[in-house]
Amino acid sequence: MALQLMKILVDATATIETDPTASRYFYITTSTTAGGATLDIDAASFLDDTGAAVTSLPTLPTNNSYFNVFINGVLQMNGISTYTPGATGVGSLEIAVPVGGSILTGTPVVLEIVSFAPTSDITVST
């Protein structure tokens, strides 16, 4: 018998689903923040979608989440915000207001957090 390359015939099907969860946190500024200054919002200063006070900001799962910041309804550039998860006194959102801009008293700030819980199912037939 001549030499042959022997190989295994395998058929595989993968199904991957993502299950996004969005959480939104709301804050109304209590004073004006001038350009060059930083607006620091503690976790306890936010309200959730039901209007209840927030006690802790959630941890962002690595590579499966992101956050957005909206000021007065406008999505902001990523580089001006720093998000820190945790409870009151630890958890916060910091917004570095660029020189030449300002955030006025009574301005709504919305923090949106989106996390994904991916699941997968792989079927292998030989």
Coordinates of C-alpha atoms in Angstrom, one line a residue:
M1 CA 0.0 0.0 0.0
A2 CA 1.3 3.5 -0.9
L3 CA 1.8 6.0 1.8
Q4 CA -1.1 8.4 2.3
L5 CA -1.9 11.4 4.4
M6 CA -4.5 10.4 6.9
K7 CA -6.7 13.1 8.3
I8 CA -9.8 13.3 10.6
L9 CA -12.9 14.7 9.1
V10 CA -14.6 17.0 11.6
D11 CA -17.5 19.3 11.3
A12 CA -18.0 22.0 14.0
T13 CA -20.7 24.6 14.4
A14 CA -20.4 27.4 16.9
T15 CA -23.1 29.7 18.1
I16 CA -22.1 32.8 20.0
E17 CA -24.6 35.2 21.6
T18 CA -24.0 38.4 23.4
D19 CA -26.3 39.6 26.0
P20 CA -25.8 43.3 26.6
T21 CA -26.9 45.0 29.8
A22 CA -27.2 48.8 29.9
S23 CA -27.3 50.8 33.1
R24 CA -27.8 54.5 33.2
Y25 CA -27.0 56.9 36.1
F26 CA -28.2 60.5 36.2
Y27 CA -26.8 63.6 37.9
I28 CA -27.7 67.3 37.8
T29 CA -24.8 69.7 38.4
T30 CA -25.1 71.8 41.6
S31 CA -22.5 74.4 40.6
T32 CA -20.7 75.6 37.5
T33 CA -17.4 73.9 36.6
A34 CA -15.1 76.2 34.7
G35 CA -12.7 75.2 31.9
G36 CA -9.5 73.7 33.3
A37 CA -11.2 72.3 36.4
T38 CA -12.5 68.8 37.1
L39 CA -16.1 67.9 37.9
D40 CA -16.0 65.0 40.4
I41 CA -19.3 63.1 40.9
D42 CA -19.4 60.6 43.7
A43 CA -21.3 57.4 43.3
A44 CA -23.9 58.5 45.9
S45 CA -24.7 61.6 43.9
F46 CA -26.2 59.6 41.0
L47 CA -29.8 58.4 40.6
D48 CA -30.6 55.2 38.7
D49 CA -33.3 54.6 36.0
T50 CA -36.0 54.3 38.7
G51 CA -35.0 57.6 40.4
A52 CA -33.5 55.7 43.4
A53 CA -30.2 56.9 44.9
V54 CA -27.1 54.9 43.8
T55 CA -24.9 53.4 46.5
S56 CA -22.2 51.9 44.3
L57 CA -21.0 52.1 40.7
P58 CA -20.5 48.7 39.1
T59 CA -17.2 47.2 38.1
L60 CA -16.6 47.1 34.3
P61 CA -15.7 43.5 33.2
T62 CA -12.4 43.6 31.2
N63 CA -12.9 43.4 27.4
N64 CA -16.7 43.0 27.8
S65 CA -17.9 46.5 28.8
Y66 CA -17.7 50.2 28.2
F67 CA -19.1 53.5 29.5
N68 CA -20.4 56.6 27.8
V69 CA -20.8 60.1 29.3
F70 CA -23.5 62.5 28.0
I71 CA -23.5 66.1 29.1
N72 CA -26.7 68.0 28.4
G73 CA -27.7 65.2 26.1
V74 CA -24.5 65.2 24.0
L75 CA -22.1 62.3 23.9
Q76 CA -18.6 63.3 25.1
M77 CA -15.2 62.3 24.0
N78 CA -13.7 59.4 25.9
G79 CA -10.5 61.2 26.9
I80 CA -12.2 63.8 29.3
S81 CA -13.8 61.2 31.6
T82 CA -12.4 58.9 34.2
Y83 CA -14.6 56.1 35.7
T84 CA -13.9 54.5 39.0
P85 CA -16.2 51.7 40.2
G86 CA -17.1 51.3 43.9
A87 CA -19.3 52.6 46.7
T88 CA -19.7 56.1 48.1
G89 CA -16.4 57.8 48.7
V90 CA -14.6 55.4 46.2
G91 CA -16.8 55.1 43.1
S92 CA -16.9 58.2 41.0
L93 CA -17.0 59.8 37.6
E94 CA -14.5 62.6 36.9
I95 CA -14.9 64.9 34.0
A96 CA -11.9 67.1 33.1
V97 CA -13.5 70.2 31.6
P98 CA -11.3 71.5 28.7
V99 CA -10.0 75.0 28.8
G100 CA -12.5 77.3 27.0
G101 CA -15.5 75.2 28.0
S102 CA -17.7 75.0 31.2
I103 CA -20.5 72.9 32.6
L104 CA -23.2 75.2 34.0
T105 CA -25.3 74.7 37.1
G106 CA -28.3 72.5 36.5
T107 CA -26.7 70.6 33.6
P108 CA -27.8 67.0 33.3
V109 CA -24.9 64.4 33.2
V110 CA -25.7 60.8 32.2
L111 CA -23.4 58.0 32.8
E112 CA -24.2 54.9 30.6
I113 CA -22.5 51.6 31.3
V114 CA -22.9 48.7 28.9
S115 CA -21.7 45.2 29.8
F116 CA -21.8 42.0 27.8
A117 CA -22.3 38.4 29.0
P118 CA -21.3 36.3 26.0
T119 CA -22.4 32.7 25.8
S120 CA -21.2 30.1 23.3
D121 CA -22.3 26.6 22.2
I122 CA -20.1 24.4 20.1
T123 CA -21.2 21.2 18.4
V124 CA -18.6 18.9 17.0
S125 CA -19.4 16.0 14.7
T126 CA -16.9 13.4 13.5

